[in-house]
Structures are given as C-alpha cells and as structure tokens.
C-alpha cells in the first residue's frame, strides 16, 4: 500500500518557492533548480543540506541492444535525462527550545549522495511509472552523444561533496544521468521526480493512519509536441516551474 502510495506521486507537503531559472548555453543545462529552503526546515533539521540541480531536457536515444535469449541485436528506444548537482551552503539558525523538531530518533539515511529519479507517464488514467535503470551500453551511447562522462545512479553514489559557492565545475559538481526503459511512445506528458539531492525529510500520516516518511524531492513536468511515431526528432519541453516538495518514501517511518 505504501509503495503504491509513493509511486503515484502523491505529496502531502509542497514548498512553493522560486526554484529555477531558464538559461541558454552552459552545456545545455538550461533548467536551473535552486537549492531552496524554508526557515522551518532549517530550524528543525540542523544537518540539512540541499543541492543546486541543473537539468538538460528530457531526451530519447536509439541504442542497439542484444537480446540475451536470442542473441539478436535490435535498436531500442530509451528515455534519459542528464543532471549536474552542486552542494550549496545553508545558514542553519540555532534551534530554540520552543521550536518543534522532528521526532525520529535519528535522521533517515546516511550522509551520502544516493540519487533516485522516477519518470511517470501522466496521459493514462493509471500513471505509468518508470524507474532509473543501469544499462552500460546505453550510458556509453549517451555519453558519446552528450560529449561528457555522466555517471549512473550507482557509480555516482558517495559522500556528500563539501558545500561550495563557486560556479559549477569539475571540482565541485556531480554529473549524472538516469535511463528509462520501455516507455510507451504515445505518452506526451511526464512528471519527473528527483530525490537524494537533499536530506530534508518530514513525517506525515499515511492513508492507513500510520507514520509515513517523506523526503525532500524535486518535481518537474515535461511534455512533447509531435506525432508518437516521430521518435527520431522527439523534443520534450518544460511545463511549469520545478517545485521542491515532500514526497512519500517507499520505506515507512518507524
């Protein structure tokens, strides 16, 4: 129940903060998601960290894939997104005794960067959920196309980089990608969720009344014009502004 609740993308807390600017150039990282926080977050979570996240548009790529059962090689369509993340310093106020604090014994998760990206097709009555997959040959093809070595969600995982005020670069930025397989070409509207770019969390109430852990997550919508069969020149466009929000985690709070 909780896993389905989280997969549907239901959020109980949303932070309607100015989070982005659109920029031209900069290697194609045109969507800038600012490390936005609220005073209540900073007061309740002294170890809070939040990253700036720069995104390229949602894109597609054809890659020749070998079928392990038949040995045949055939082209397959994959959706992907590339990101760049920089840990930014946050001024955390001292917590007064009258201010509420999170009641968990300890903050969930270790202080490491573990990104989780989920793409949801929004056209059908029942949302289609696509999780990030590790496919080395597709990753290699994307890196060749994008002219940069992007890491997947496993190889990029590691200690949180030290906070930096400098512009994104090789010394302070993490460059990663997410690959989505089996997406129906007829889907025109997508919701992308990016978690792991902050350790912010809240504890809410699930549909069954039990405590539900919610993580600070980026939400961004995309849509694409054109015919579903025109997969060679597919272009996805940003729809609306990105939002930092708290989305239910697959693991229930204890």
mmCIF file of C-alpha atoms in Angstrom, residues 29-239:
data_model
loop_
_atom_site.group_PDB
_atom_site.id
_atom_site.type_symbol
_atom_site.label_atom_id
_atom_site.label_comp_id
_atom_site.label_asym_id
_atom_site.label_seq_id
_atom_site.Cartn_x
_atom_site.Cartn_y
_atom_site.Cartn_z
ATOM 1 C CA UNK A 29 21.881 22.617 -18.717
ATOM 2 C CA UNK A 30 19.046 25.028 -19.403
ATOM 3 C CA UNK A 31 16.879 24.325 -16.365
ATOM 4 C CA UNK A 32 18.309 25.563 -13.070
ATOM 5 C CA UNK A 33 16.783 24.308 -9.829
ATOM 6 C CA UNK A 34 17.977 26.441 -6.922
ATOM 7 C CA UNK A 35 18.747 24.953 -3.501
ATOM 8 C CA UNK A 36 15.660 26.445 -1.855
ATOM 9 C CA UNK A 37 14.816 26.032 1.840
ATOM 10 C CA UNK A 38 12.373 27.428 4.376
ATOM 11 C CA UNK A 39 13.169 28.693 7.856
ATOM 12 C CA UNK A 40 11.162 25.901 9.463
ATOM 13 C CA UNK A 41 13.224 23.284 7.642
ATOM 14 C CA UNK A 42 16.495 24.849 8.726
ATOM 15 C CA UNK A 43 15.328 25.107 12.343
ATOM 16 C CA UNK A 44 14.042 21.544 12.601
ATOM 17 C CA UNK A 45 16.933 19.817 10.847
ATOM 18 C CA UNK A 46 20.334 21.146 11.864
ATOM 19 C CA UNK A 47 22.212 18.895 9.428
ATOM 20 C CA UNK A 48 20.074 19.887 6.434
ATOM 21 C CA UNK A 49 21.813 20.032 3.068
ATOM 22 C CA UNK A 50 20.332 20.915 -0.314
ATOM 23 C CA UNK A 51 21.890 20.953 -3.775
ATOM 24 C CA UNK A 52 21.548 23.212 -6.776
ATOM 25 C CA UNK A 53 20.463 20.948 -9.632
ATOM 26 C CA UNK A 54 20.889 21.836 -13.311
ATOM 27 C CA UNK A 55 18.972 19.727 -15.825
ATOM 28 C CA UNK A 56 19.172 19.117 -19.529
ATOM 29 C CA UNK A 57 15.862 18.490 -21.330
ATOM 30 C CA UNK A 58 14.305 15.048 -21.225
ATOM 31 C CA UNK A 59 15.595 13.282 -24.347
ATOM 32 C CA UNK A 60 15.479 9.982 -26.243
ATOM 33 C CA UNK A 61 18.141 7.843 -27.866
ATOM 34 C CA UNK A 62 18.143 4.715 -30.019
ATOM 35 C CA UNK A 63 20.703 2.097 -28.997
ATOM 36 C CA UNK A 64 21.398 -1.343 -30.461
ATOM 37 C CA UNK A 65 20.702 -3.871 -27.707
ATOM 38 C CA UNK A 66 21.457 -7.590 -27.770
ATOM 39 C CA UNK A 67 18.640 -9.873 -26.673
ATOM 40 C CA UNK A 68 20.218 -12.298 -24.144
ATOM 41 C CA UNK A 69 17.706 -15.011 -25.079
ATOM 42 C CA UNK A 70 18.045 -14.930 -28.864
ATOM 43 C CA UNK A 71 21.400 -13.224 -29.333
ATOM 44 C CA UNK A 72 19.834 -10.875 -31.877
ATOM 45 C CA UNK A 73 20.774 -7.187 -31.868
ATOM 46 C CA UNK A 74 17.966 -4.712 -32.430
ATOM 47 C CA UNK A 75 17.568 -0.943 -31.916
ATOM 48 C CA UNK A 76 15.634 0.053 -28.807
ATOM 49 C CA UNK A 77 14.315 3.439 -27.732
ATOM 50 C CA UNK A 78 15.380 4.813 -24.337
ATOM 51 C CA UNK A 79 14.429 7.995 -22.498
ATOM 52 C CA UNK A 80 17.060 9.749 -20.410
ATOM 53 C CA UNK A 81 17.897 12.901 -18.508
ATOM 54 C CA UNK A 82 21.262 14.382 -17.529
ATOM 55 C CA UNK A 83 21.869 16.486 -14.434
ATOM 56 C CA UNK A 84 24.579 18.453 -12.670
ATOM 57 C CA UNK A 85 24.433 18.939 -8.896
ATOM 58 C CA UNK A 86 26.375 21.200 -6.529
ATOM 59 C CA UNK A 87 26.048 21.167 -2.745
ATOM 60 C CA UNK A 88 25.359 24.714 -1.539
ATOM 61 C CA UNK A 89 25.962 26.138 1.959
ATOM 62 C CA UNK A 90 22.918 26.707 4.149
ATOM 63 C CA UNK A 91 22.768 29.047 7.096
ATOM 64 C CA UNK A 92 21.171 26.984 9.857
ATOM 65 C CA UNK A 93 19.740 29.022 12.762
ATOM 66 C CA UNK A 94 20.191 27.835 16.315
ATOM 67 C CA UNK A 95 17.212 25.782 17.473
ATOM 68 C CA UNK A 96 15.276 27.303 20.355
ATOM 69 C CA UNK A 97 13.701 25.053 22.947
ATOM 70 C CA UNK A 98 10.234 26.277 21.920
ATOM 71 C CA UNK A 99 10.675 25.233 18.288
ATOM 72 C CA UNK A 100 9.323 21.813 17.235
ATOM 73 C CA UNK A 101 11.817 19.268 15.978
ATOM 74 C CA UNK A 102 11.464 16.008 14.094
ATOM 75 C CA UNK A 103 10.605 13.166 16.453
ATOM 76 C CA UNK A 104 12.570 10.402 14.747
ATOM 77 C CA UNK A 105 15.389 9.026 16.890
ATOM 78 C CA UNK A 106 17.799 9.667 14.053
ATOM 79 C CA UNK A 107 17.629 11.209 10.617
ATOM 80 C CA UNK A 108 16.836 8.630 7.918
ATOM 81 C CA UNK A 109 19.686 7.598 5.688
ATOM 82 C CA UNK A 110 23.453 8.069 5.829
ATOM 83 C CA UNK A 111 25.132 11.381 4.832
ATOM 84 C CA UNK A 112 25.820 10.202 1.290
ATOM 85 C CA UNK A 113 24.575 11.150 -2.152
ATOM 86 C CA UNK A 114 22.222 8.459 -3.460
ATOM 87 C CA UNK A 115 20.071 9.869 -6.272
ATOM 88 C CA UNK A 116 16.730 8.330 -7.185
ATOM 89 C CA UNK A 117 14.970 9.505 -10.346
ATOM 90 C CA UNK A 118 11.492 8.366 -11.343
ATOM 91 C CA UNK A 119 9.627 9.197 -14.559
ATOM 92 C CA UNK A 120 5.833 8.960 -14.564
ATOM 93 C CA UNK A 121 3.689 8.994 -17.703
ATOM 94 C CA UNK A 122 0.619 11.086 -16.964
ATOM 95 C CA UNK A 123 -1.583 10.513 -20.039
ATOM 96 C CA UNK A 124 -3.373 7.339 -18.958
ATOM 97 C CA UNK A 125 -5.915 7.017 -16.149
ATOM 98 C CA UNK A 126 -3.398 4.854 -14.289
ATOM 99 C CA UNK A 127 0.029 6.598 -14.204
ATOM 100 C CA UNK A 128 2.846 4.592 -15.802
ATOM 101 C CA UNK A 129 5.908 4.510 -13.535
ATOM 102 C CA UNK A 130 9.430 4.115 -14.949
ATOM 103 C CA UNK A 131 12.417 3.772 -12.642
ATOM 104 C CA UNK A 132 16.026 4.597 -13.460
ATOM 105 C CA UNK A 133 17.891 1.602 -14.891
ATOM 106 C CA UNK A 134 21.608 0.848 -15.167
ATOM 107 C CA UNK A 135 22.347 -0.146 -18.782
ATOM 108 C CA UNK A 136 26.072 0.272 -19.587
ATOM 109 C CA UNK A 137 25.759 0.284 -23.388
ATOM 110 C CA UNK A 138 23.038 2.939 -23.254
ATOM 111 C CA UNK A 139 25.073 5.014 -20.803
ATOM 112 C CA UNK A 140 28.073 4.847 -23.161
ATOM 113 C CA UNK A 141 25.931 5.961 -26.112
ATOM 114 C CA UNK A 142 24.520 8.882 -24.126
ATOM 115 C CA UNK A 143 27.969 9.995 -23.003
ATOM 116 C CA UNK A 144 29.135 9.933 -26.608
ATOM 117 C CA UNK A 145 26.118 11.951 -27.727
ATOM 118 C CA UNK A 146 26.338 14.478 -24.875
ATOM 119 C CA UNK A 147 30.156 14.737 -25.034
ATOM 120 C CA UNK A 148 30.606 14.281 -21.301
ATOM 121 C CA UNK A 149 31.144 11.358 -18.956
ATOM 122 C CA UNK A 150 27.949 11.152 -16.926
ATOM 123 C CA UNK A 151 27.796 8.605 -14.115
ATOM 124 C CA UNK A 152 24.838 6.367 -13.398
ATOM 125 C CA UNK A 153 22.998 6.323 -10.078
ATOM 126 C CA UNK A 154 25.271 3.586 -8.693
ATOM 127 C CA UNK A 155 28.705 4.866 -9.705
ATOM 128 C CA UNK A 156 27.869 8.444 -8.684
ATOM 129 C CA UNK A 157 26.823 7.461 -5.142
ATOM 130 C CA UNK A 158 29.225 8.546 -2.434
ATOM 131 C CA UNK A 159 29.955 11.088 0.300
ATOM 132 C CA UNK A 160 28.221 14.442 0.018
ATOM 133 C CA UNK A 161 30.641 16.984 -1.513
ATOM 134 C CA UNK A 162 31.676 19.916 0.660
ATOM 135 C CA UNK A 163 29.404 22.969 0.271
ATOM 136 C CA UNK A 164 30.604 25.335 -2.440
ATOM 137 C CA UNK A 165 29.698 28.864 -3.512
ATOM 138 C CA UNK A 166 31.628 28.619 -6.782
ATOM 139 C CA UNK A 167 30.074 28.190 -10.213
ATOM 140 C CA UNK A 168 29.558 24.530 -11.206
ATOM 141 C CA UNK A 169 32.716 22.869 -12.463
ATOM 142 C CA UNK A 170 34.814 19.743 -12.375
ATOM 143 C CA UNK A 171 35.949 20.385 -8.790
ATOM 144 C CA UNK A 172 32.580 20.850 -7.096
ATOM 145 C CA UNK A 173 29.863 19.360 -9.328
ATOM 146 C CA UNK A 174 28.443 15.862 -9.711
ATOM 147 C CA UNK A 175 27.443 14.858 -13.253
ATOM 148 C CA UNK A 176 24.864 12.092 -13.503
ATOM 149 C CA UNK A 177 22.147 10.592 -15.679
ATOM 150 C CA UNK A 178 19.041 8.454 -15.425
ATOM 151 C CA UNK A 179 17.848 5.993 -18.073
ATOM 152 C CA UNK A 180 14.222 4.914 -18.502
ATOM 153 C CA UNK A 181 13.312 1.801 -20.483
ATOM 154 C CA UNK A 182 10.063 0.594 -22.001
ATOM 155 C CA UNK A 183 8.336 3.981 -22.204
ATOM 156 C CA UNK A 184 5.252 3.998 -24.436
ATOM 157 C CA UNK A 185 5.976 6.383 -27.364
ATOM 158 C CA UNK A 186 2.344 7.510 -27.243
ATOM 159 C CA UNK A 187 2.824 9.234 -23.871
ATOM 160 C CA UNK A 188 3.030 13.018 -24.251
ATOM 161 C CA UNK A 189 3.085 14.256 -20.652
ATOM 162 C CA UNK A 190 5.544 13.262 -17.949
ATOM 163 C CA UNK A 191 6.268 14.023 -14.314
ATOM 164 C CA UNK A 192 9.877 13.657 -13.198
ATOM 165 C CA UNK A 193 10.816 13.200 -9.541
ATOM 166 C CA UNK A 194 14.399 13.635 -8.328
ATOM 167 C CA UNK A 195 15.182 12.629 -4.751
ATOM 168 C CA UNK A 196 18.511 12.300 -2.977
ATOM 169 C CA UNK A 197 19.514 15.874 -3.793
ATOM 170 C CA UNK A 198 18.676 16.890 -0.223
ATOM 171 C CA UNK A 199 18.453 15.044 3.085
ATOM 172 C CA UNK A 200 15.358 17.013 4.091
ATOM 173 C CA UNK A 201 12.527 14.901 5.477
ATOM 174 C CA UNK A 202 9.219 15.103 7.303
ATOM 175 C CA UNK A 203 6.998 12.524 8.945
ATOM 176 C CA UNK A 204 3.395 12.647 7.803
ATOM 177 C CA UNK A 205 0.393 10.366 8.053
ATOM 178 C CA UNK A 206 -0.268 7.654 5.505
ATOM 179 C CA UNK A 207 -3.691 6.616 4.185
ATOM 180 C CA UNK A 208 -3.866 3.895 6.830
ATOM 181 C CA UNK A 209 -3.075 6.324 9.641
ATOM 182 C CA UNK A 210 0.463 5.070 10.180
ATOM 183 C CA UNK A 211 3.510 7.392 10.151
ATOM 184 C CA UNK A 212 4.825 7.984 6.636
ATOM 185 C CA UNK A 213 8.354 9.175 5.887
ATOM 186 C CA UNK A 214 8.515 11.887 3.212
ATOM 187 C CA UNK A 215 11.696 13.103 1.558
ATOM 188 C CA UNK A 216 12.507 16.489 0.067
ATOM 189 C CA UNK A 217 12.169 15.961 -3.681
ATOM 190 C CA UNK A 218 12.246 17.948 -6.918
ATOM 191 C CA UNK A 219 9.177 17.694 -9.134
ATOM 192 C CA UNK A 220 9.262 18.816 -12.781
ATOM 193 C CA UNK A 221 6.781 18.317 -15.620
ATOM 194 C CA UNK A 222 7.642 17.782 -19.295
ATOM 195 C CA UNK A 223 5.572 17.481 -22.446
ATOM 196 C CA UNK A 224 6.341 16.901 -26.087
ATOM 197 C CA UNK A 225 4.711 18.057 -29.334
ATOM 198 C CA UNK A 226 4.559 15.966 -32.478
ATOM 199 C CA UNK A 227 3.405 12.566 -33.628
ATOM 200 C CA UNK A 228 4.038 9.485 -31.498
ATOM 201 C CA UNK A 229 5.756 7.811 -34.448
ATOM 202 C CA UNK A 230 8.259 10.648 -34.930
ATOM 203 C CA UNK A 231 10.723 9.221 -32.432
ATOM 204 C CA UNK A 232 13.780 10.302 -34.401
ATOM 205 C CA UNK A 233 13.264 14.005 -33.703
ATOM 206 C CA UNK A 234 11.389 13.933 -30.436
ATOM 207 C CA UNK A 235 11.725 17.080 -28.360
ATOM 208 C CA UNK A 236 10.483 17.463 -24.804
ATOM 209 C CA UNK A 237 9.608 20.830 -23.355
ATOM 210 C CA UNK A 238 9.449 22.071 -19.788
ATOM 211 C CA UNK A 239 5.931 22.519 -18.451
#
